[in-house]
Coordinates of C-alpha atoms in Angstrom, one line a residue:
Chain A
X5 CA 7.7 20.4 -2.6
X6 CA 5.6 19.1 0.9
X7 CA 2.7 16.5 1.1
X8 CA 0.1 18.9 0.0
X9 CA 1.9 19.8 -2.9
X10 CA 2.7 16.3 -3.7
X11 CA -1.1 15.5 -3.1
X12 CA -2.2 17.9 -5.0
X13 CA 0.2 17.8 -8.4
X14 CA -0.7 13.9 -8.5
X15 CA -4.2 14.4 -7.9
X16 CA -4.8 17.4 -10.8
X17 CA -2.5 14.6 -13.1
X18 CA -5.1 12.4 -12.4
X19 CA -8.2 14.4 -11.5
X20 CA -10.9 11.7 -13.1
X21 CA -14.7 12.9 -13.0
X22 CA -16.5 9.2 -11.8
X23 CA -19.9 9.4 -11.1
X24 CA -18.8 5.7 -8.8
X25 CA -16.1 8.7 -7.1
X26 CA -17.2 9.7 -4.4
X27 CA -14.9 10.9 -1.9
X28 CA -11.7 11.7 -4.7
X29 CA -7.9 13.3 -4.4
X30 CA -6.9 15.0 -1.6
X31 CA -8.9 13.2 1.4
X32 CA -8.3 10.8 3.7
X33 CA -9.6 8.4 1.9
X34 CA -11.3 7.4 -0.8
X35 CA -14.8 6.3 -1.1
X36 CA -16.3 4.5 -3.8
X37 CA -19.8 3.0 -5.1
X38 CA -19.8 -0.1 -5.4
X39 CA -23.0 -2.4 -6.1
X40 CA -25.1 -0.2 -3.2
X41 CA -22.7 0.0 -0.9
X42 CA -20.9 3.3 -0.4
X43 CA -16.4 1.4 0.5
X44 CA -13.8 3.1 1.9
X45 CA -10.2 2.8 1.0
X46 CA -7.7 4.5 2.1
X47 CA -3.6 3.3 2.7
X48 CA -0.9 4.8 4.6
X49 CA 3.0 3.7 4.9
X50 CA 5.1 4.0 7.6
X51 CA 9.1 4.5 7.6
X52 CA 12.1 3.7 9.4
X53 CA 13.1 6.7 10.5
X54 CA 10.9 8.4 9.5
X55 CA 7.5 7.4 11.6
X56 CA 9.6 5.4 14.2
X57 CA 12.5 4.1 15.6
X58 CA 13.4 0.5 16.0
X59 CA 15.6 2.0 18.7
X60 CA 12.4 3.2 20.4
X61 CA 9.7 1.0 19.0
X62 CA 9.1 -2.6 19.5
X63 CA 8.0 -4.1 16.6
X64 CA 4.2 -5.0 18.4
X65 CA 4.3 -0.9 18.7
X66 CA 4.8 -0.6 15.2
X67 CA 2.4 -3.2 13.6
X68 CA 0.2 -2.1 15.8
X69 CA 1.1 1.6 14.5
X70 CA 0.4 1.1 11.4
X71 CA -2.6 0.1 11.5
X72 CA -3.9 2.8 13.7
X73 CA -2.5 4.8 11.5
X74 CA -5.2 3.8 8.4
X75 CA -8.1 3.3 10.4
X76 CA -7.3 6.8 11.4
X77 CA -8.0 8.0 8.4
X78 CA -10.9 6.0 8.2
X79 CA -12.2 7.1 11.2
X80 CA -12.4 10.7 9.7
X81 CA -14.6 10.2 7.4
X82 CA -17.4 9.4 10.2
X83 CA -19.1 6.0 10.2
X84 CA -16.4 3.9 8.4
X85 CA -16.5 -0.3 9.4
X86 CA -12.6 -1.6 8.9
X87 CA -13.6 -4.9 6.9
X88 CA -9.7 -6.0 5.7
X89 CA -7.0 -4.7 5.9
X90 CA -4.0 -5.5 3.5
X91 CA -0.4 -5.2 4.5
X92 CA 3.3 -4.9 2.3
X93 CA 5.6 -5.4 4.3
X94 CA 9.7 -3.9 3.4
X95 CA 12.1 -5.9 5.4
X96 CA 15.6 -5.4 5.5
X97 CA 17.4 -8.7 4.5
X98 CA 18.9 -10.1 8.0
X99 CA 15.6 -9.0 9.6
X100 CA 15.3 -11.3 12.4
X101 CA 12.2 -13.8 12.3
X102 CA 11.0 -12.6 16.5
X103 CA 11.2 -9.3 14.5
X104 CA 8.4 -10.0 12.0
X105 CA 6.1 -11.8 14.0
X106 CA 6.6 -9.3 16.5
X107 CA 4.6 -7.1 13.8
X108 CA 2.4 -9.0 13.0
X109 CA 1.3 -9.7 16.3
X110 CA 0.7 -5.8 16.9
X111 CA -1.3 -5.3 13.2
X112 CA -3.2 -8.7 15.0
X113 CA -4.1 -7.0 18.0
X114 CA -4.8 -4.0 16.3
X115 CA -7.0 -5.0 13.7
X116 CA -8.1 -7.8 16.4
X117 CA -10.0 -4.2 17.9
X118 CA -11.3 -2.9 14.8
X119 CA -12.7 -6.2 14.2
X120 CA -11.5 -6.2 10.6
X121 CA -9.6 -9.2 9.4
X122 CA -5.7 -8.8 8.1
X123 CA -6.6 -10.4 4.7
X124 CA -4.1 -9.8 2.3
X125 CA -0.2 -9.0 1.9
X126 CA 3.0 -8.8 0.0
X127 CA 7.0 -8.5 1.4
X128 CA 9.4 -7.2 0.1
X129 CA 13.2 -6.9 0.4
X130 CA 14.1 -3.1 1.7
X131 CA 17.1 -1.5 3.6
X132 CA 14.8 0.4 5.7
X133 CA 11.5 -1.0 7.3
X134 CA 8.3 -0.2 5.3
X135 CA 4.9 -1.1 6.3
X136 CA 2.2 -0.5 4.0
X137 CA -0.8 -0.7 5.0
X138 CA -4.3 -0.8 3.1
X139 CA -7.3 -0.5 4.9
X140 CA -10.9 -0.7 2.8
X141 CA -13.4 -0.2 4.7
X142 CA -17.3 0.0 4.9
X143 CA -19.3 3.8 5.0
X144 CA -21.9 3.0 7.2
X145 CA -24.0 6.8 6.2
X146 CA -22.7 9.8 3.8
X147 CA -18.8 10.3 4.0
X148 CA -18.3 13.6 5.8
X149 CA -15.6 15.5 3.6
X150 CA -12.7 18.0 4.7
X151 CA -14.6 20.3 2.2
X152 CA -18.0 22.0 3.8
X153 CA -16.8 24.0 6.5
X154 CA -19.0 27.3 6.6
X155 CA -18.2 30.7 8.1
X156 CA -20.1 31.2 11.8
X157 CA -19.8 27.0 12.5
X158 CA -17.8 25.8 15.1
X159 CA -14.2 23.9 15.7
X160 CA -14.4 21.4 17.6
X161 CA -10.9 19.1 18.5
X162 CA -11.6 15.4 20.5
X163 CA -8.9 14.0 22.3
X164 CA -6.6 15.7 24.2
X165 CA -3.3 17.9 21.7
X166 CA 0.1 17.6 22.0
X167 CA 0.8 14.1 23.7
X168 CA 2.5 12.7 21.0
X169 CA 5.1 15.2 19.9
X170 CA 5.8 15.2 23.3
X171 CA 6.6 11.8 23.5
X172 CA 8.7 11.6 20.6
X173 CA 10.8 14.8 22.0
X174 CA 10.3 12.3 25.0
X175 CA 12.6 9.9 23.2
X176 CA 15.0 11.8 21.1
X177 CA 16.0 12.9 24.6
X178 CA 16.3 9.5 25.8
X179 CA 13.6 9.8 28.8
X180 CA 12.4 6.6 28.8
X181 CA 11.4 5.9 32.3
X182 CA 8.0 8.1 33.6
X183 CA 5.9 9.1 31.2
X184 CA 3.8 5.8 29.5
X185 CA 1.5 7.9 29.1
X186 CA 2.8 10.0 26.6
X187 CA 5.4 7.4 25.2
X188 CA 1.6 5.2 24.4
X189 CA 0.7 8.2 22.8
X190 CA 3.8 8.9 20.9
X191 CA 4.2 4.9 19.8
X192 CA 0.9 3.1 19.8
X193 CA -1.7 5.6 18.5
X194 CA -5.1 5.2 18.5
X195 CA -7.3 6.0 16.2
X196 CA -10.5 7.6 16.8
X197 CA -12.9 4.8 15.3
X198 CA -16.1 4.4 17.5
X199 CA -15.5 9.2 17.6
X200 CA -15.5 9.4 14.9
X201 CA -18.9 7.8 13.8
X202 CA -21.0 9.1 16.6
X203 CA -19.9 12.9 15.6
X204 CA -21.0 11.8 12.1
X205 CA -25.1 11.5 13.3
X206 CA -24.3 15.1 14.1
X207 CA -24.2 16.4 10.9
X208 CA -20.2 17.9 11.1
X209 CA -19.9 19.7 8.1
X210 CA -16.2 18.8 7.6
X211 CA -13.6 16.4 9.5
X212 CA -10.4 15.3 9.3
X213 CA -7.6 13.3 11.2
X214 CA -4.7 16.0 12.9
X215 CA -1.8 14.0 11.2
X216 CA 0.0 16.4 11.0
X217 CA -0.4 18.7 13.6
X218 CA -3.4 20.9 14.5
X219 CA -1.7 24.4 12.6
X220 CA -1.3 21.4 9.4
X221 CA -4.9 20.3 9.7
X222 CA -5.9 23.8 9.5
X223 CA -3.8 25.3 7.2
X224 CA -5.6 22.1 5.1
X225 CA -9.5 22.9 5.9
X226 CA -8.7 26.4 5.2
X227 CA -7.5 26.0 1.8
X228 CA -9.7 23.5 1.1
X229 CA -12.7 25.5 2.3
X230 CA -11.7 29.1 1.8
X231 CA -12.3 30.0 4.5
X232 CA -10.5 30.7 7.9
X233 CA -9.9 29.9 11.3
X234 CA -10.1 31.4 14.8
X235 CA -9.0 29.4 17.8
X236 CA -9.1 30.4 20.9
X237 CA -5.7 28.6 22.2
X238 CA -6.9 28.6 26.3
X239 CA -9.5 25.9 25.5
X240 CA -6.0 23.2 23.9
X241 CA -7.1 19.8 25.1
X242 CA -4.1 19.2 26.7
X243 CA -3.4 16.0 28.3
X244 CA -1.9 16.7 32.9
X245 CA 0.6 14.8 31.7
X246 CA 1.0 16.8 28.9
X247 CA 1.2 20.0 30.3
X248 CA 3.8 19.0 32.9
X249 CA 6.1 18.1 30.7
X250 CA 5.9 21.2 29.1
X251 CA 6.2 22.9 32.6
X252 CA 9.0 21.1 34.0
X253 CA 11.0 21.7 30.0
X254 CA 10.3 25.6 29.9
X255 CA 8.1 24.3 27.4
X256 CA 5.7 26.3 25.3
X257 CA 2.7 23.7 26.0
X258 CA 0.4 26.0 22.4
X259 CA 2.7 26.3 21.3
X260 CA 3.8 22.6 20.4
X261 CA -0.1 21.9 20.4
X262 CA -0.4 23.3 17.6
X263 CA 2.2 22.4 15.8
X264 CA 2.7 18.3 17.2
X265 CA 2.4 15.9 14.6
X266 CA 0.8 12.2 14.6
X267 CA -1.7 12.8 17.8
X268 CA -4.4 10.7 15.5
X269 CA -7.3 13.1 17.4
X270 CA -10.2 14.3 14.7
X271 CA -11.0 17.6 13.7
X272 CA -14.3 18.8 12.8
X273 CA -16.6 22.2 11.9
X274 CA -20.4 21.9 12.8
X275 CA -23.1 24.4 12.5
X276 CA -23.7 25.7 16.1
X277 CA -26.6 24.3 16.2
X278 CA -26.1 20.9 15.6
X279 CA -23.2 21.2 18.3
X280 CA -25.6 21.7 21.4
X281 CA -27.7 17.9 20.2
X282 CA -23.5 17.4 19.9
X283 CA -22.4 18.5 23.0
X284 CA -24.9 17.1 24.9
X285 CA -24.1 13.0 23.0
X286 CA -20.5 13.1 22.5
X287 CA -18.1 12.8 25.7
X288 CA -14.2 13.5 25.4
X289 CA -14.9 17.1 22.3
X290 CA -13.8 20.3 23.2
X291 CA -14.9 23.7 21.0
X292 CA -11.5 25.8 20.4
X293 CA -13.1 27.9 18.3
X294 CA -14.7 29.5 15.0
X295 CA -14.8 29.2 11.3
X296 CA -14.0 32.4 10.1
X297 CA -14.7 34.7 7.2
X298 CA -10.7 35.7 6.2
X299 CA -8.8 32.8 5.4
X300 CA -6.1 32.9 7.6
X301 CA -5.6 30.6 10.7
X302 CA -6.2 33.7 14.3
X303 CA -5.5 32.0 17.2
X304 CA -6.1 34.2 20.3
X305 CA -5.6 34.5 23.4
X306 CA -7.8 36.3 26.1
X307 CA -9.1 37.2 22.9
X308 CA -6.2 38.8 21.6
X309 CA -4.8 37.5 18.8
X310 CA -0.9 36.4 19.5
X311 CA 1.8 34.6 17.6
X312 CA 2.5 31.1 18.0
X313 CA 5.2 30.0 17.2
X314 CA 4.5 26.9 15.4
X315 CA 6.9 24.5 12.8
X316 CA 4.5 22.7 11.5
X317 CA 5.3 19.1 11.3
X318 CA 5.8 17.8 7.2
X319 CA 7.8 15.0 6.0
X320 CA 9.2 17.2 3.6
Chain B
X27 CA 13.2 -16.5 5.9
X28 CA 12.2 -16.0 2.8
X29 CA 9.3 -14.4 1.0
X30 CA 6.7 -17.7 1.0
X31 CA 7.1 -18.5 4.9
X32 CA 6.5 -15.1 5.4
X33 CA 3.2 -15.1 3.7
X34 CA 2.5 -18.0 5.1
X35 CA 2.8 -17.0 8.8
X36 CA 1.3 -13.9 8.3
X37 CA -1.1 -15.8 6.5
X38 CA -1.9 -18.5 9.8
X39 CA -1.3 -16.4 12.0
X40 CA -4.3 -14.0 10.2
X41 CA -6.3 -17.0 9.6
X42 CA -10.2 -15.8 9.5
X43 CA -13.5 -17.7 8.6
X44 CA -15.4 -15.5 6.5
X45 CA -18.2 -15.7 4.4
X46 CA -17.6 -12.6 2.7
X47 CA -13.7 -13.6 1.0
X48 CA -13.6 -14.9 -1.8
X49 CA -9.7 -15.6 -2.1
X50 CA -7.9 -14.6 1.0
X51 CA -3.2 -15.1 2.4
X52 CA -1.8 -16.8 0.1
X53 CA -2.6 -15.6 -3.8
X54 CA -2.0 -13.2 -6.0
X55 CA -5.1 -10.9 -5.3
X56 CA -7.3 -10.6 -2.4
X57 CA -11.2 -11.2 -3.4
X58 CA -14.6 -11.0 -1.8
X59 CA -17.8 -10.3 -1.5
X60 CA -19.7 -6.5 -1.0
X61 CA -23.3 -5.9 -2.5
X62 CA -23.6 -8.2 -4.8
X63 CA -20.3 -8.2 -6.5
X64 CA -16.5 -9.7 -5.9
X65 CA -14.5 -7.1 -5.9
X66 CA -10.3 -7.4 -6.1
X67 CA -7.9 -5.6 -3.9
X68 CA -3.8 -6.5 -4.3
X69 CA -0.9 -4.4 -3.0
X70 CA 2.8 -4.6 -4.4
X71 CA 5.3 -2.6 -3.3
X72 CA 8.5 -2.0 -5.1
X73 CA 11.9 -0.7 -3.9
X74 CA 14.6 1.5 -4.6
X75 CA 17.5 -0.5 -5.3
X76 CA 15.4 -4.6 -4.6
X77 CA 13.1 -3.4 -7.9
X78 CA 14.9 -0.2 -9.9
X79 CA 17.8 1.3 -10.1
X80 CA 17.2 5.0 -10.5
X81 CA 20.3 5.1 -12.8
X82 CA 18.9 2.1 -15.3
X83 CA 15.3 3.0 -15.4
X84 CA 13.2 6.8 -15.8
X85 CA 10.8 8.1 -13.1
X86 CA 8.4 7.3 -16.2
X87 CA 10.0 4.0 -16.1
X88 CA 9.6 3.2 -12.2
X89 CA 5.5 4.6 -12.5
X90 CA 5.2 2.6 -15.2
X91 CA 6.4 -0.7 -13.7
X92 CA 4.5 -0.4 -10.3
X93 CA 1.0 -0.2 -11.8
X94 CA 2.3 -2.8 -13.9
X95 CA 2.9 -5.0 -10.9
X96 CA -0.1 -4.5 -9.2
X97 CA -2.2 -5.2 -12.4
X98 CA -0.8 -8.6 -13.9
X99 CA -1.7 -9.8 -9.6
X100 CA -5.3 -8.5 -10.8
X101 CA -4.5 -10.6 -14.5
X102 CA -4.1 -13.2 -12.4
X103 CA -7.5 -14.3 -11.3
X104 CA -8.8 -14.2 -13.9
X105 CA -11.7 -11.7 -15.6
X106 CA -11.4 -8.8 -13.6
X107 CA -11.6 -5.3 -13.9
X108 CA -9.5 -2.8 -13.0
X109 CA -10.7 0.1 -11.2
X110 CA -8.7 2.2 -8.4
X111 CA -5.2 2.2 -8.5
X112 CA -4.2 4.2 -4.8
X113 CA -0.7 5.5 -4.8
X114 CA 1.9 5.8 -1.2
X115 CA 5.1 7.3 -2.6
X116 CA 8.1 7.7 -0.2
X117 CA 10.4 10.2 -1.6
X118 CA 13.6 10.5 -0.3
X119 CA 14.3 14.3 0.6
X120 CA 15.6 17.1 -2.3
X121 CA 13.9 14.3 -4.5
X122 CA 13.5 17.1 -7.6
X123 CA 10.2 18.1 -8.4
X124 CA 10.1 17.1 -12.2
X125 CA 11.1 13.1 -10.8
X126 CA 7.9 13.0 -9.0
X127 CA 5.9 14.3 -12.0
X128 CA 7.6 11.4 -13.9
X129 CA 6.7 8.4 -12.2
X130 CA 2.9 10.2 -11.9
X131 CA 3.1 10.5 -15.5
X132 CA 4.3 6.8 -15.7
X133 CA 1.3 5.4 -13.4
X134 CA -0.8 8.0 -15.3
X135 CA 0.2 6.5 -18.4
X136 CA -0.1 2.5 -17.0
X137 CA -3.6 3.3 -15.8
X138 CA -4.7 4.8 -19.4
X139 CA -4.0 2.0 -20.4
X140 CA -6.6 -0.9 -18.8
X141 CA -9.0 1.9 -18.5
X142 CA -8.4 2.4 -14.8
X143 CA -8.3 6.0 -12.7
X144 CA -5.8 6.9 -9.8
X145 CA -8.1 7.8 -7.1
X146 CA -5.4 8.5 -4.0
X147 CA -2.7 7.9 -2.6
X148 CA -0.1 9.4 0.2
X149 CA 3.4 10.6 -0.2
X150 CA 5.6 10.2 3.0
X151 CA 10.0 10.9 3.0
X152 CA 11.6 7.7 2.5
X153 CA 15.4 7.0 2.3
X154 CA 15.1 5.2 -0.7
X155 CA 12.3 5.3 -3.4
X156 CA 9.0 3.6 -2.5
X157 CA 5.9 2.6 -4.5
X158 CA 3.3 0.8 -3.3
X159 CA 0.3 0.6 -5.2
X160 CA -2.8 -0.4 -4.1
X161 CA -5.2 -1.5 -6.8
X162 CA -8.9 -2.1 -6.9
X163 CA -10.5 -4.7 -9.4
X164 CA -14.0 -6.1 -10.1
X165 CA -14.4 -9.5 -10.8
X166 CA -16.6 -9.8 -13.4
X167 CA -16.2 -13.5 -13.9
X168 CA -16.0 -16.8 -10.8
X169 CA -12.2 -15.7 -9.4
X170 CA -9.2 -18.5 -10.5
X171 CA -6.5 -19.1 -8.0
X172 CA -3.7 -20.9 -7.5
X173 CA -5.4 -23.9 -6.0
X174 CA -7.2 -26.4 -8.0
X175 CA -4.7 -28.0 -10.3
X176 CA -5.5 -31.4 -10.6
X177 CA -2.7 -34.2 -12.3
X178 CA -3.0 -34.6 -16.1
X179 CA -3.5 -31.1 -16.9
X180 CA -1.6 -29.6 -18.7
X181 CA 0.3 -26.0 -18.0
X182 CA 1.1 -23.1 -19.7
X183 CA 2.9 -19.4 -19.9
X184 CA 1.3 -17.3 -21.6
X185 CA 4.3 -15.0 -23.8
X186 CA 8.1 -15.8 -23.6
X187 CA 10.6 -16.7 -20.5
X188 CA 13.5 -14.8 -19.1
X189 CA 13.3 -11.5 -21.0
X190 CA 13.0 -9.8 -17.8
X191 CA 16.0 -11.5 -16.3
X192 CA 18.2 -11.0 -19.6
X193 CA 16.9 -7.2 -20.1
X194 CA 18.5 -6.8 -15.7
X195 CA 21.4 -8.9 -16.1
X196 CA 22.5 -5.9 -19.4
X197 CA 21.7 -3.6 -17.3
X198 CA 23.6 -5.3 -14.7
X199 CA 26.7 -5.6 -16.8
X200 CA 26.3 -1.3 -18.3
X201 CA 24.8 -3.1 -22.2
X202 CA 21.6 -0.6 -22.6
X203 CA 22.2 -0.4 -26.1
X204 CA 20.6 -2.4 -28.8
X205 CA 18.8 -4.4 -26.5
X206 CA 15.6 -2.4 -26.8
X207 CA 12.6 -5.1 -25.9
X208 CA 14.6 -7.3 -23.5
X209 CA 15.6 -4.3 -21.6
X210 CA 11.9 -2.7 -21.3
X211 CA 10.6 -6.1 -20.9
X212 CA 12.0 -5.8 -17.3
X213 CA 11.9 -2.1 -16.5
X214 CA 8.7 -1.1 -18.6
X215 CA 6.7 -5.0 -18.9
X216 CA 2.9 -5.6 -19.1
X217 CA 0.6 -6.8 -17.1
X218 CA -1.3 -9.7 -19.2
X219 CA -4.8 -8.6 -18.4
X220 CA -6.8 -9.4 -21.4
X221 CA -5.4 -12.4 -21.9
X222 CA -6.4 -13.3 -18.0
X223 CA -10.0 -12.9 -18.8
X224 CA -8.9 -14.6 -22.1
X225 CA -8.0 -18.0 -20.4
X226 CA -10.6 -17.5 -17.8
X227 CA -13.6 -18.5 -20.1
X228 CA -11.7 -21.5 -20.5
X229 CA -11.8 -22.5 -17.3
X230 CA -8.7 -23.2 -16.4
X231 CA -8.2 -24.4 -13.4
X232 CA -5.8 -22.7 -11.2
X233 CA -3.5 -19.5 -12.1
X234 CA -0.7 -17.4 -11.2
X235 CA 1.9 -15.2 -12.5
X236 CA 5.3 -16.0 -12.8
X237 CA 6.7 -12.7 -10.9
X238 CA 9.9 -14.3 -9.3
X239 CA 10.3 -16.3 -11.9
X240 CA 8.8 -19.8 -13.3
X241 CA 10.3 -22.3 -10.7
X242 CA 9.9 -20.5 -8.1
X243 CA 5.6 -20.5 -9.4
X244 CA 6.2 -24.1 -9.8
X245 CA 7.1 -24.6 -6.3
X246 CA 4.3 -22.4 -4.9
X247 CA 1.7 -24.1 -8.1
X248 CA 3.2 -27.2 -6.2
X249 CA 2.9 -26.8 -2.5
X250 CA -0.1 -25.3 -2.4
X251 CA -1.9 -28.4 -4.5
X252 CA 0.3 -30.9 -3.7
X253 CA 0.7 -31.9 -6.9
X254 CA 4.2 -31.4 -8.8
X255 CA 5.0 -30.6 -12.2
X256 CA 7.1 -32.1 -15.8
X257 CA 7.9 -29.7 -17.8
X258 CA 9.4 -30.0 -21.2
X259 CA 11.9 -27.9 -21.2
X260 CA 13.2 -27.1 -24.8
X261 CA 8.7 -25.9 -25.6
X262 CA 9.7 -23.4 -22.9
X263 CA 8.8 -19.4 -25.0
X264 CA 11.2 -18.1 -25.7
X265 CA 11.8 -14.5 -27.9
X266 CA 14.4 -14.4 -29.9
X267 CA 15.8 -11.8 -28.9
X268 CA 16.1 -13.6 -25.0
X269 CA 18.5 -17.2 -27.6
X270 CA 20.7 -14.7 -29.0
X271 CA 21.4 -12.4 -25.7
X272 CA 22.2 -15.7 -24.3
X273 CA 24.0 -17.3 -27.5
X274 CA 26.2 -14.4 -27.5
X275 CA 27.0 -14.3 -23.5
X276 CA 27.2 -18.2 -22.9
X277 CA 24.6 -18.5 -21.3
X278 CA 22.3 -21.7 -21.6
X279 CA 18.5 -19.8 -21.4
X280 CA 16.8 -23.5 -20.0
X281 CA 18.4 -22.3 -17.2
X282 CA 18.1 -18.4 -17.7
X283 CA 14.7 -18.9 -18.5
X284 CA 13.2 -20.6 -15.3
X285 CA 14.8 -19.3 -12.8
X286 CA 14.8 -15.1 -14.3
X287 CA 12.2 -13.0 -12.0
X288 CA 10.0 -10.5 -13.5
X289 CA 8.5 -11.6 -16.2
X290 CA 4.4 -10.9 -14.9
X291 CA 3.9 -14.0 -17.4
X292 CA 0.7 -16.4 -16.8
X293 CA 1.7 -19.6 -15.5
X294 CA -2.0 -22.0 -15.2
X295 CA -3.5 -25.4 -15.2
X296 CA -6.2 -26.5 -17.1
X297 CA -7.7 -30.2 -17.9
X298 CA -7.3 -31.8 -21.6
X299 CA -10.4 -31.2 -22.2
X300 CA -11.1 -27.8 -21.9
X301 CA -7.2 -26.8 -23.3
X302 CA -8.2 -28.1 -26.9
X303 CA -10.6 -24.9 -27.2
X304 CA -8.6 -23.1 -25.5
X305 CA -5.1 -23.2 -27.7
X306 CA -7.8 -22.7 -30.5
X307 CA -8.2 -19.3 -29.3
X308 CA -6.3 -17.9 -27.5
X309 CA -2.5 -17.3 -29.2
X310 CA 0.7 -16.6 -27.3
X311 CA 0.7 -19.2 -25.5
X312 CA 2.4 -22.0 -25.1
X313 CA 1.9 -25.2 -22.7
X314 CA 4.8 -26.1 -21.0
X315 CA 4.0 -29.5 -19.3
X316 CA 1.4 -31.8 -17.5
X317 CA 0.5 -32.3 -14.1
X318 CA 1.7 -35.0 -12.3
X319 CA 1.1 -36.4 -8.4
X320 CA 3.9 -36.1 -7.0
X321 CA 4.9 -33.1 -5.5
X322 CA 8.3 -32.6 -7.4
X323 CA 9.3 -30.7 -10.0
X324 CA 10.5 -32.2 -13.3
X325 CA 12.4 -30.0 -16.3
X326 CA 12.7 -33.5 -19.2
X327 CA 14.9 -32.2 -22.2
X328 CA 14.0 -35.2 -25.3
X329 CA 12.1 -36.7 -23.0
X330 CA 14.8 -37.5 -20.1
X331 CA 14.7 -35.4 -16.7
X332 CA 18.0 -32.6 -16.4
X333 CA 19.1 -31.0 -13.9
X334 CA 18.7 -27.5 -14.6
X335 CA 20.5 -24.9 -12.7
X336 CA 18.2 -22.5 -10.3
X337 CA 18.8 -20.0 -8.8
X338 CA 15.8 -18.5 -8.4
X339 CA 14.5 -15.7 -7.6
X340 CA 14.1 -14.2 -4.5
X341 CA 14.6 -11.5 -2.3
X342 CA 15.1 -12.6 0.7

């Protein structure tokens, strides 16, 4: 049972028709109408050894990442103003006060960057450090969901792909020096909040964040829309640090960029007509392919469909 | 560093003045103004072996309790209508699908009882089962906070105290048969949502839920209000099942009722003038003492101050 299955199961179990629910289960963020506004609530939990290791990340980075992962979910809905963060901290016995302060400082820094307030919290004892963040925001325009892609639409991503996966490999191989950028992309990722708002203005047809890797995200988008994607692999945006890392270590950069998780970039589809003003208005986005009718994910190199080794990034 | 210290530390660190925040850090629930309404958001995390054991509780009970613990936080703010529940599930590898379904069914049952909807969720891999629930509600009247008690006010509790602690002891001693009531009070507690709303109508001066035991709650109320409490111990409401359990096991019922946690009853203060209509209007509440000027917690037996052995109930 993987995450999508569990979410789908709980979603089906609790499917509810409610006129105030704008975006329910199965999207990055829950959005509901209240008092003439649309509010967005999301929660993501980071668990020691699943999402971070204390040997690799500083407590500051852990707190910083916990907030960013949630802001990324808000960003994927388009133009959302983060308002409040609630923090649930699971802390092992004998955790040092300075460690908790480090986590708190990381949370505070991230909140400051996004203009939101840590407004509540709860601490419990746990065997592993667990940070459950709930982010509350206000949608400033209609939420962009995962559903709505149409055959013929173009598909874009923000930023670069694979950096976080390379950063994780470096940590696993205990190669920490000289790779500040890649390590930072894994340990202290930044959410694409401004980009989400800018993209929303250009009428994208569907959007989500790439938390579990490009391929996993495309699979979700594909199943949600009963459509497929034709990805021009050589167009995938790769950082020079990432390419250098792959070259030295004889890794296929495309395979890693496709399967690696936790980039927290945005993935969105948009009609060809809307893509032109989009590309004129926003820097740092890349068209990586097109939406196709068949529910399939195809990777093309030099116009030919190619099998790309991808393991996916699935916690289960 | 205990929970109050950590909360206080994070609270101080993130203290913020914001005109939309009605109730911030340091109370059961965060309340904020939005679009002419006051919304309430709370989150509580249940962690395997801290809050439940899989050998003791069914997955249904675990899911049911996770929701109730959060609804109890909403109830402690007075008249709050629960709207939405978001669930973060941390699941160990190889957890059976039927187990997850059991948790989901418990969550669903509790939500049905309180008329709220499971509206979103997230699953992650964790070494221990972790359920992080976020509850969103709408305040139907001004939130009742922990602050506001005055010397001379009376102090009340709902229901009975100590049942959950006795239930926990029974589980620890592997005595499961013949104690359905006490076990159920520990494994599948019910939040006092209706009671909270009814109490709110009678103008209580302060309120909180008793999640960590009466003594711990009084300590928090005392520190928050710079006041103390004189508790008439023989007035503490104790169930006949609890008294029977204590008698058979030669346990001081008052000590256990004072120190035992997870009763999820409401504790509130109210002026003597307001207490009369309150007692006429609401059944199942008990006056247990009075608010005093000195920041101290005194337990009286037959009018004499008595030391009561209490260990408190502190996860840290």
